[in-house]
PDB file of C-alpha atoms in Angstrom:
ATOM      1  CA  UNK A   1      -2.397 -45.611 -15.682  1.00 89.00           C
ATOM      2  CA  UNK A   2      -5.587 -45.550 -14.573  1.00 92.00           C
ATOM      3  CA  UNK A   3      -7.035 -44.096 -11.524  1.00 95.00           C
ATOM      4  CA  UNK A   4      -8.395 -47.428 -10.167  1.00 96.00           C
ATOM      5  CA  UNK A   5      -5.154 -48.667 -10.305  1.00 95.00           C
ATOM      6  CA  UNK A   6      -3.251 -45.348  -8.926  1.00 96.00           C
ATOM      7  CA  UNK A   7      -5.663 -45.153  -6.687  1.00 97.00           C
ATOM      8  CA  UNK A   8      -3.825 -47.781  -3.697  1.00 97.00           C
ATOM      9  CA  UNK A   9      -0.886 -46.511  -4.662  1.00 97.00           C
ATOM     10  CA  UNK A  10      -1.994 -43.157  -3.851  1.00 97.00           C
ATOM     11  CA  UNK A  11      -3.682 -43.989  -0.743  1.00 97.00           C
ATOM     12  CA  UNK A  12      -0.266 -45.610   0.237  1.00 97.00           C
ATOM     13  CA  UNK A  13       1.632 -42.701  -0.617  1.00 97.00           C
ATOM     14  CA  UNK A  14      -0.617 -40.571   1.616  1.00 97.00           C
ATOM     15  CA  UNK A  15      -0.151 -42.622   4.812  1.00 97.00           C
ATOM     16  CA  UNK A  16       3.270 -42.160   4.371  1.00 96.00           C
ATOM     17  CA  UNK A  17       3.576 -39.001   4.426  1.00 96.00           C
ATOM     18  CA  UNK A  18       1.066 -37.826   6.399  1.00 95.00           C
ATOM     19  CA  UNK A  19      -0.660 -36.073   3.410  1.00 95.00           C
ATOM     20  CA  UNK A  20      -4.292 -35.039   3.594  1.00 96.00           C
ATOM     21  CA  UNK A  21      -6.258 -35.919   0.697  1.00 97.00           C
ATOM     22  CA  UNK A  22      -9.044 -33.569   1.449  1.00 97.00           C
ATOM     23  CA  UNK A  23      -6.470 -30.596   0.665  1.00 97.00           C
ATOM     24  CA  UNK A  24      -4.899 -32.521  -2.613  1.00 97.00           C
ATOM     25  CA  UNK A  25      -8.725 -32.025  -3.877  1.00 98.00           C
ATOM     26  CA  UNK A  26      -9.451 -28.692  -2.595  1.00 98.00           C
ATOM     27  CA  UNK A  27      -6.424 -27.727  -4.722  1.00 98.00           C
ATOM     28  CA  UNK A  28      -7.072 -29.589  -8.030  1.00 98.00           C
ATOM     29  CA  UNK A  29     -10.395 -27.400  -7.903  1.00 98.00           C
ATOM     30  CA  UNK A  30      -8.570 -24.365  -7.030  1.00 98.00           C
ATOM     31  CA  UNK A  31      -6.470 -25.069 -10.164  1.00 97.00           C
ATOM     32  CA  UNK A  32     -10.099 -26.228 -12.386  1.00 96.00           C
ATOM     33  CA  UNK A  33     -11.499 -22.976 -11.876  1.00 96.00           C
ATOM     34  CA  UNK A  34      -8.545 -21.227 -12.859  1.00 95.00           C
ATOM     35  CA  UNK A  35      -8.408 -22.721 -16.094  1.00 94.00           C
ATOM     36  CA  UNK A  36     -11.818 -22.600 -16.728  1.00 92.00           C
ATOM     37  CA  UNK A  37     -12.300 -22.012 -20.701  1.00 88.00           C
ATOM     38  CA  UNK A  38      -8.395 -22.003 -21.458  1.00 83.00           C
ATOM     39  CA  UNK A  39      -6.963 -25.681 -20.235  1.00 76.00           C
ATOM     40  CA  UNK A  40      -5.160 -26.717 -22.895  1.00 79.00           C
ATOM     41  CA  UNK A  41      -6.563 -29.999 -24.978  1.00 84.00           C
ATOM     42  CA  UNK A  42      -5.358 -32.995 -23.993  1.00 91.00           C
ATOM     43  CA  UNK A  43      -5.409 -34.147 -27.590  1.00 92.00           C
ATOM     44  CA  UNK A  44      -2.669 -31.599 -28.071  1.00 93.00           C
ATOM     45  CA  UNK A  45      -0.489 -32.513 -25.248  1.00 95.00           C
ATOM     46  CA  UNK A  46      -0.576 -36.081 -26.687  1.00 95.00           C
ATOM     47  CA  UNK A  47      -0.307 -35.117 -30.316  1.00 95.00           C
ATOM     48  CA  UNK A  48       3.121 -33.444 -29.103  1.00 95.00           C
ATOM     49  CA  UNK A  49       4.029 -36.760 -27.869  1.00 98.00           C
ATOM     50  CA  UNK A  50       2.773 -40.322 -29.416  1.00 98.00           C
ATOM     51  CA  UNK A  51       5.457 -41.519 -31.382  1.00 98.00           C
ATOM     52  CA  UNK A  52       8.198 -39.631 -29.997  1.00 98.00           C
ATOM     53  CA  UNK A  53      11.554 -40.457 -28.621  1.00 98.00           C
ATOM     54  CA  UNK A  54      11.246 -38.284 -25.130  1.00 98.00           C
ATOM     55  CA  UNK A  55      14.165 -37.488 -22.533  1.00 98.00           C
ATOM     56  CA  UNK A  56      12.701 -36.619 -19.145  1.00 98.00           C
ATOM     57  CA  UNK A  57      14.828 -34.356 -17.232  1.00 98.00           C
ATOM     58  CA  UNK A  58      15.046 -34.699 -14.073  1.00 97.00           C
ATOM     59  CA  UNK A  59      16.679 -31.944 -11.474  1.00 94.00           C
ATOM     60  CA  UNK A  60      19.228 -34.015 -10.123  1.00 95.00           C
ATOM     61  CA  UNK A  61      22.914 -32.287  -9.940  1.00 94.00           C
ATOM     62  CA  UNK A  62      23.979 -34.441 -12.993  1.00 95.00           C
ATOM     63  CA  UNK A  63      21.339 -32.931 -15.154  1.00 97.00           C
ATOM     64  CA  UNK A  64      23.978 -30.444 -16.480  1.00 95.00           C
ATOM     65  CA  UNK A  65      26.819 -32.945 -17.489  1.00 95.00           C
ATOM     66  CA  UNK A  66      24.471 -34.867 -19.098  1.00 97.00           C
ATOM     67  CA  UNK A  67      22.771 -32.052 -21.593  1.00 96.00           C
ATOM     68  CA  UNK A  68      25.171 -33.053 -24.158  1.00 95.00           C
ATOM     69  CA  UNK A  69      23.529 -36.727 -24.669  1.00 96.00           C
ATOM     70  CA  UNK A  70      19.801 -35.448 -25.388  1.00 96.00           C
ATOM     71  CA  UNK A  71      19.448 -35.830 -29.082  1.00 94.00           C
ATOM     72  CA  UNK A  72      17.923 -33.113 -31.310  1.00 93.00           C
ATOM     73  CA  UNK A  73      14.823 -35.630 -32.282  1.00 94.00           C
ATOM     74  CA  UNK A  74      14.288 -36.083 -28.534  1.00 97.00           C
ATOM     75  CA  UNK A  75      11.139 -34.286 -27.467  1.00 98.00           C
ATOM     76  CA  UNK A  76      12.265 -32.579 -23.567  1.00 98.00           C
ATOM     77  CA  UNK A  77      10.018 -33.182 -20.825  1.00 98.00           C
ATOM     78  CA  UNK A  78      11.269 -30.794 -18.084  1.00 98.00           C
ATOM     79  CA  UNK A  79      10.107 -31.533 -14.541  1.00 97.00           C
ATOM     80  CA  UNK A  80       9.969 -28.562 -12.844  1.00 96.00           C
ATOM     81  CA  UNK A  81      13.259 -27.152 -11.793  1.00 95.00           C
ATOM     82  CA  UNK A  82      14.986 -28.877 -14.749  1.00 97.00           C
ATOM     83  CA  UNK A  83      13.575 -26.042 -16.785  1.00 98.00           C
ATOM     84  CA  UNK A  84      16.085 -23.617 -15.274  1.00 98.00           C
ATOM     85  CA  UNK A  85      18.947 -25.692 -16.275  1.00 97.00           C
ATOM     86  CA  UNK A  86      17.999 -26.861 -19.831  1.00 98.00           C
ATOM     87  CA  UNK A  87      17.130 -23.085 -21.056  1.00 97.00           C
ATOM     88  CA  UNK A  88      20.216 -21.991 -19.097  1.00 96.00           C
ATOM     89  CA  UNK A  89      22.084 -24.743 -21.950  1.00 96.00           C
ATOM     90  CA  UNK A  90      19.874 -23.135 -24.941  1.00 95.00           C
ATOM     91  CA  UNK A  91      17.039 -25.789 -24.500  1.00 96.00           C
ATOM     92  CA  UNK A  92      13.435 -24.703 -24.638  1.00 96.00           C
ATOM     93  CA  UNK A  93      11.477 -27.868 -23.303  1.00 98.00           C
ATOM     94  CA  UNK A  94       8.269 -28.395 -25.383  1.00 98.00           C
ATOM     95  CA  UNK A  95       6.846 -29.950 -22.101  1.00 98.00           C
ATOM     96  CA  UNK A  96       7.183 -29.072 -18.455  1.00 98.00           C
ATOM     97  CA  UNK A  97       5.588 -30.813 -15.506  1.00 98.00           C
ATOM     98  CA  UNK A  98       5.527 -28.745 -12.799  1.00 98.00           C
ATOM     99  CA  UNK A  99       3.923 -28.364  -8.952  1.00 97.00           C
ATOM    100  CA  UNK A 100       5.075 -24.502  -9.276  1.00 97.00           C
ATOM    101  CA  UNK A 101       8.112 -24.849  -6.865  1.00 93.00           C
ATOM    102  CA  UNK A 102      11.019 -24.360  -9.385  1.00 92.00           C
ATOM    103  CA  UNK A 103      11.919 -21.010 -10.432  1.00 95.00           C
ATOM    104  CA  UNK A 104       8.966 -19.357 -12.127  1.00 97.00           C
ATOM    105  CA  UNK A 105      10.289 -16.865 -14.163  1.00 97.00           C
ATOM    106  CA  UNK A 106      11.640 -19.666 -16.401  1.00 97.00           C
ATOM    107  CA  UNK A 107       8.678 -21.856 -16.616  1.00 97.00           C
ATOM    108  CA  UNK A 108       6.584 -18.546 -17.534  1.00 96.00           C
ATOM    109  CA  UNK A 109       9.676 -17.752 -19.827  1.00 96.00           C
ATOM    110  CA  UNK A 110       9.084 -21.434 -21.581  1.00 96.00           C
ATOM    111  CA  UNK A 111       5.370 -20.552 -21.653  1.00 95.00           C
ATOM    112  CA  UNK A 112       5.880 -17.835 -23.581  1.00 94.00           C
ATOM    113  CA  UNK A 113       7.907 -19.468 -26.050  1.00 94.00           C
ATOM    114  CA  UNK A 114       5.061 -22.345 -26.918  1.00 93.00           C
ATOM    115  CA  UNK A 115       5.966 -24.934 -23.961  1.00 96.00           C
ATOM    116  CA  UNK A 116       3.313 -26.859 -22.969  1.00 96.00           C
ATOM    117  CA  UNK A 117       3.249 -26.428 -18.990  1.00 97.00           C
ATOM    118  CA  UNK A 118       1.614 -29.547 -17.305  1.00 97.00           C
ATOM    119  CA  UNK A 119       0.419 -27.628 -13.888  1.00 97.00           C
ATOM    120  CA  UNK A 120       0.348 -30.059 -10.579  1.00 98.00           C
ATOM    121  CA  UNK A 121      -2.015 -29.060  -7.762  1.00 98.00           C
ATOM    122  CA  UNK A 122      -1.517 -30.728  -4.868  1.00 97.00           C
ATOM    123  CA  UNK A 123      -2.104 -29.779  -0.982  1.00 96.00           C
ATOM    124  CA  UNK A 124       1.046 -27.540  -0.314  1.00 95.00           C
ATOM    125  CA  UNK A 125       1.056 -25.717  -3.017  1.00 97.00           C
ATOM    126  CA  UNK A 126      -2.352 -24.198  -3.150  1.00 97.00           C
ATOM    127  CA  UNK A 127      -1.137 -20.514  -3.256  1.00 97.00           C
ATOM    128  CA  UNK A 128       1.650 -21.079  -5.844  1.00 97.00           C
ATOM    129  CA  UNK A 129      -1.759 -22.105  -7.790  1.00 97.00           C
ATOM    130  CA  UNK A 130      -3.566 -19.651  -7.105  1.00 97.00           C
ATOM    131  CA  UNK A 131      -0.568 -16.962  -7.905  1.00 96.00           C
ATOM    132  CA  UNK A 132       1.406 -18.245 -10.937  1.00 96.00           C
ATOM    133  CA  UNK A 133      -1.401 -20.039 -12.533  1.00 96.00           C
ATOM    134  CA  UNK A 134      -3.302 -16.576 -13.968  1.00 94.00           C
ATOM    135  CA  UNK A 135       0.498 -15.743 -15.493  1.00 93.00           C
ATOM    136  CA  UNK A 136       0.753 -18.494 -17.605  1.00 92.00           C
ATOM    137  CA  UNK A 137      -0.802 -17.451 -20.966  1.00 79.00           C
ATOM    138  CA  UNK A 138      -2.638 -19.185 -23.743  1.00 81.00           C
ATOM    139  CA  UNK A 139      -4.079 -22.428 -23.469  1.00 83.00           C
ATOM    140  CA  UNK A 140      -0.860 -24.708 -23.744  1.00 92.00           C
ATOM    141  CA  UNK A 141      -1.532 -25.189 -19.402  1.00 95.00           C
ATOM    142  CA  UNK A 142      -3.214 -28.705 -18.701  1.00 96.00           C
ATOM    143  CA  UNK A 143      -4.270 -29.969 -15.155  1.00 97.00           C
ATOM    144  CA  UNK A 144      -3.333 -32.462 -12.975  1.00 97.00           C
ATOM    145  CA  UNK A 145      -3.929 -34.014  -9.550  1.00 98.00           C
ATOM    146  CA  UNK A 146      -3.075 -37.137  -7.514  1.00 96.00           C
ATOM    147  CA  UNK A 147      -6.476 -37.494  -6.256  1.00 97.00           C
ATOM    148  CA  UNK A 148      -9.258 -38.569  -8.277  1.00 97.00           C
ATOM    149  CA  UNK A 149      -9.331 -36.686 -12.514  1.00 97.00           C
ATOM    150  CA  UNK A 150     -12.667 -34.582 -12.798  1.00 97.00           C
ATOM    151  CA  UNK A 151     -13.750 -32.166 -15.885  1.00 93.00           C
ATOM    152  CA  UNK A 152     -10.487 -30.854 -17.304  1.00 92.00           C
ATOM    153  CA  UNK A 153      -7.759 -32.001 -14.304  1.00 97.00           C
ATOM    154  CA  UNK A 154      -6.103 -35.275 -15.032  1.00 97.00           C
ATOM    155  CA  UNK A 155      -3.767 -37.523 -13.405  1.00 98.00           C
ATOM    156  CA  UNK A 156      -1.730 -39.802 -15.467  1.00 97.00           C
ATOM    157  CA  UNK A 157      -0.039 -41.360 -12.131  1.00 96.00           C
ATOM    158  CA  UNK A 158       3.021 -40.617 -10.798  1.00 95.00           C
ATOM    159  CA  UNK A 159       3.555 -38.434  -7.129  1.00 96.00           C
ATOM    160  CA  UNK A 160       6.963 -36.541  -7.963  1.00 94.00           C
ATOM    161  CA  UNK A 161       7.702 -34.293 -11.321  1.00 95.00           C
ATOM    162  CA  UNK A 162      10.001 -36.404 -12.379  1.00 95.00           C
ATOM    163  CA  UNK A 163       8.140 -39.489 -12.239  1.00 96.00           C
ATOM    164  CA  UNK A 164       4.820 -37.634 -13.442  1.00 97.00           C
ATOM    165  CA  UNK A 165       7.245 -36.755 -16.641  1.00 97.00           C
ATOM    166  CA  UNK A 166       7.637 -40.576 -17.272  1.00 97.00           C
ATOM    167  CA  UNK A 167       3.725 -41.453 -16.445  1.00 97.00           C
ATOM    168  CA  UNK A 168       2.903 -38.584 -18.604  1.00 97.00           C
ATOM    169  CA  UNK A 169       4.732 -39.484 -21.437  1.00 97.00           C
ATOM    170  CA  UNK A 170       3.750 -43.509 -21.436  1.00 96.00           C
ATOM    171  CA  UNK A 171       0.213 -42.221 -21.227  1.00 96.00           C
ATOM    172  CA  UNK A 172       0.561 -40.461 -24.557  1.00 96.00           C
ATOM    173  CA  UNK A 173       1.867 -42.948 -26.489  1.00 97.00           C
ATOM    174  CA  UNK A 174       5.857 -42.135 -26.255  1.00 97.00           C
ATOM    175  CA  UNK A 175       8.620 -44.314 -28.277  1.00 97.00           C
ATOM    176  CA  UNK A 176      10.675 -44.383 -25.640  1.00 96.00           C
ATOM    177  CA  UNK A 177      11.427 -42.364 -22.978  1.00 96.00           C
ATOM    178  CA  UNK A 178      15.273 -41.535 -21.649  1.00 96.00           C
ATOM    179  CA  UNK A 179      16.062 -39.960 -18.080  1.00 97.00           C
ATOM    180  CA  UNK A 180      18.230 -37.366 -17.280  1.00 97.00           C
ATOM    181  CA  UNK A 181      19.017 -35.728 -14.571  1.00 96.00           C
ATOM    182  CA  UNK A 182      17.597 -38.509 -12.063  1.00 96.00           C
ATOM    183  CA  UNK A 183      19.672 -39.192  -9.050  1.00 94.00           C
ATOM    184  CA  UNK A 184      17.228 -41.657  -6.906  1.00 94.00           C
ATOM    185  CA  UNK A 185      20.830 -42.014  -4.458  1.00 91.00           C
ATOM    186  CA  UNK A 186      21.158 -38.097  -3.972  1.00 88.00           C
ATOM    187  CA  UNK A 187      22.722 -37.872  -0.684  1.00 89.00           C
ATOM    188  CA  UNK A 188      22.601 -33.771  -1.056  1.00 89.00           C
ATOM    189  CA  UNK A 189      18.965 -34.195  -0.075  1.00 90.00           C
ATOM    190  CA  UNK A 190      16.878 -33.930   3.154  1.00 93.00           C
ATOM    191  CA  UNK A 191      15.067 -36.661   4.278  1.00 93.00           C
ATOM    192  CA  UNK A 192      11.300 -35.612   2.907  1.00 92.00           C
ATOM    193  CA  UNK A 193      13.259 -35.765  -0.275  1.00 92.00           C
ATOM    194  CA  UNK A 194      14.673 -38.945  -0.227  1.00 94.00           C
ATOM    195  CA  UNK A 195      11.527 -40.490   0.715  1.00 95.00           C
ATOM    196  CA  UNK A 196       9.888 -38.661  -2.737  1.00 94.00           C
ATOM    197  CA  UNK A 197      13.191 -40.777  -4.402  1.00 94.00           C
ATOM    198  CA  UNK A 198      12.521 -43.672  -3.039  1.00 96.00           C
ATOM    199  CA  UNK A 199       9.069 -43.640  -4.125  1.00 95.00           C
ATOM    200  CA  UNK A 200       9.941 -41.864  -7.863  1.00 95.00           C
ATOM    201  CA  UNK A 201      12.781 -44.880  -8.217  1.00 95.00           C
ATOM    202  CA  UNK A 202       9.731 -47.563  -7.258  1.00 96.00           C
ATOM    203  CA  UNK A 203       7.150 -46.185  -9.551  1.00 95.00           C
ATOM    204  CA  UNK A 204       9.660 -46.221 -12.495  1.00 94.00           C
ATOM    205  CA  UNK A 205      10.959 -49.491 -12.742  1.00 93.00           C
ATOM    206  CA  UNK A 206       8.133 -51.122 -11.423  1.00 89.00           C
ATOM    207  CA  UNK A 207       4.917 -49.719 -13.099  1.00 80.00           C
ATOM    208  CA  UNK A 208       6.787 -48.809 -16.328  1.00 75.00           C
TER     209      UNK A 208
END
C-alpha cells in the first residue's frame, strides 16, 4: 500500500485513539539513527518472501492449537508475541514484526538464529527502541513507521503486528498468506485492545 493511500487511514486511526503523530515521527527517527549503516535491505526481506505461501501468526490464545496446521513450505511471519509461542513449539519464524512489546529474549533469540526482525517505532514505545534495538545483531533488522517512510524506515500499512504481518507480506509479493492465531472477537482483552481488533479485522478483509 502506498502511503498516499495509508495516509487517511492513518490520520483516522489517530483521531481515534488520541495518538500524536508528532511522537510516531520522533520515534521512526529514533529507530533511523539506530540503524544507521546496518538496516537490513529491503530487497532481502522481499526475496525471503515473493512467491511464498506465508502463515501470519497472530497472538491470539488459539495460536497454540493451531501450530499443527502451518505447513513446512509455509514461510512464518511472527507478530510480535507470537514468537514466544511458535519457538516454544520448535518453530523459528524467518520473519517477525514487532513494536518491541512481546517478550524480548525470544525475538533476540530468533535474531540470532537468522530471523529477519521487522522493528515498529511508534509513539509509546520510544524507549523499547532505543533499548532493544542496539541488541539485535546483524543487519537482518528493517524499519518501519505509520507515519510518513523516509531513508531506510518503511511502512507497508497496517497499525497492529498482526495486520502489519499481512500488509507486509502482500507488499512483497506473497502466494498467499494464512492467519493463525487471530482472534478479532477476543473477549480476554481490554478495551484499547479491542479497538486495535476492530481496526486489524477492518484492514484485513477490506484492503486485502
Amino acid at each position: 500500500m502506498e502511503f498516499s493511500e495509508w495516509e487517511p487511514l492513518y490520520t483516522e486511526i489517530l483521531a481515534d485513539f488520541g495518538f500524536d503523530r508528532s511522537e510516531d515521527e520522533a520515534s521512526a527517527r529514533i529507530l533511523a539513527d539506530l540503524l544507521r549503516g546496518r538496516a537490513g535491505a529491503l530487497a532481502d526481506l522481499r526475496g525471503i518472501i515473493s512467491g511464498m505461501d506465508v502463515a501470519v501468526c497472530g497472538n491470539a490464545p488459539s495460536l497454540a492449537s493451531e501450530i499443527d496446521s502451518i505447513m513446512p513450505e509455509h514461510l512464518v511471519i511472527a507478530a510480535d508475541g507470537a514468537t514466544t509461542v511458535l519457538m516454544a513449539n520448535r518453530i523459528i519464524p524467518d520473519v517477525i514484526v514487532t513494536d518491541l512489546d512481546g517478550t524480548i529474549e525470544d525475538i533476540i533469540a530468533a535474531s540470532e538464529k537468522g530471523c529477519f526482525v521487522v522493528v515498529h517505532a511508534h509513539g509509546d514505545n520510544i524507549p523499547a527502541v532505543r533499548s532493544v534495538v542496539p541488541r539485535l545483531r546483524g543487519t537482518r533488522v528493517l524499519g518501519t513507521t505509520q507515519s510518513e517512510p523516509f531513508d531506510d524506515i518503511h511502512n507497508f500499512g497496517g497499525f497492529s503486528d498482526g495486520d502489519r504481518c499481512v500488509f507486509l507480506a502482500k507488499a512483497s509479493g506473497a502466494a498467499s498468506v494464512a492467519l493463525f492465531g487471530f482472534d478479532y472477537d477476543d473477549p480476554d482483552v481490554n478495551d484499547v485492545k479491542k479497538k486495535k481488533l476492530g481496526w486489524a479485522k477492518r484492514l484485513i478483509e477490506e484492503y486485502l
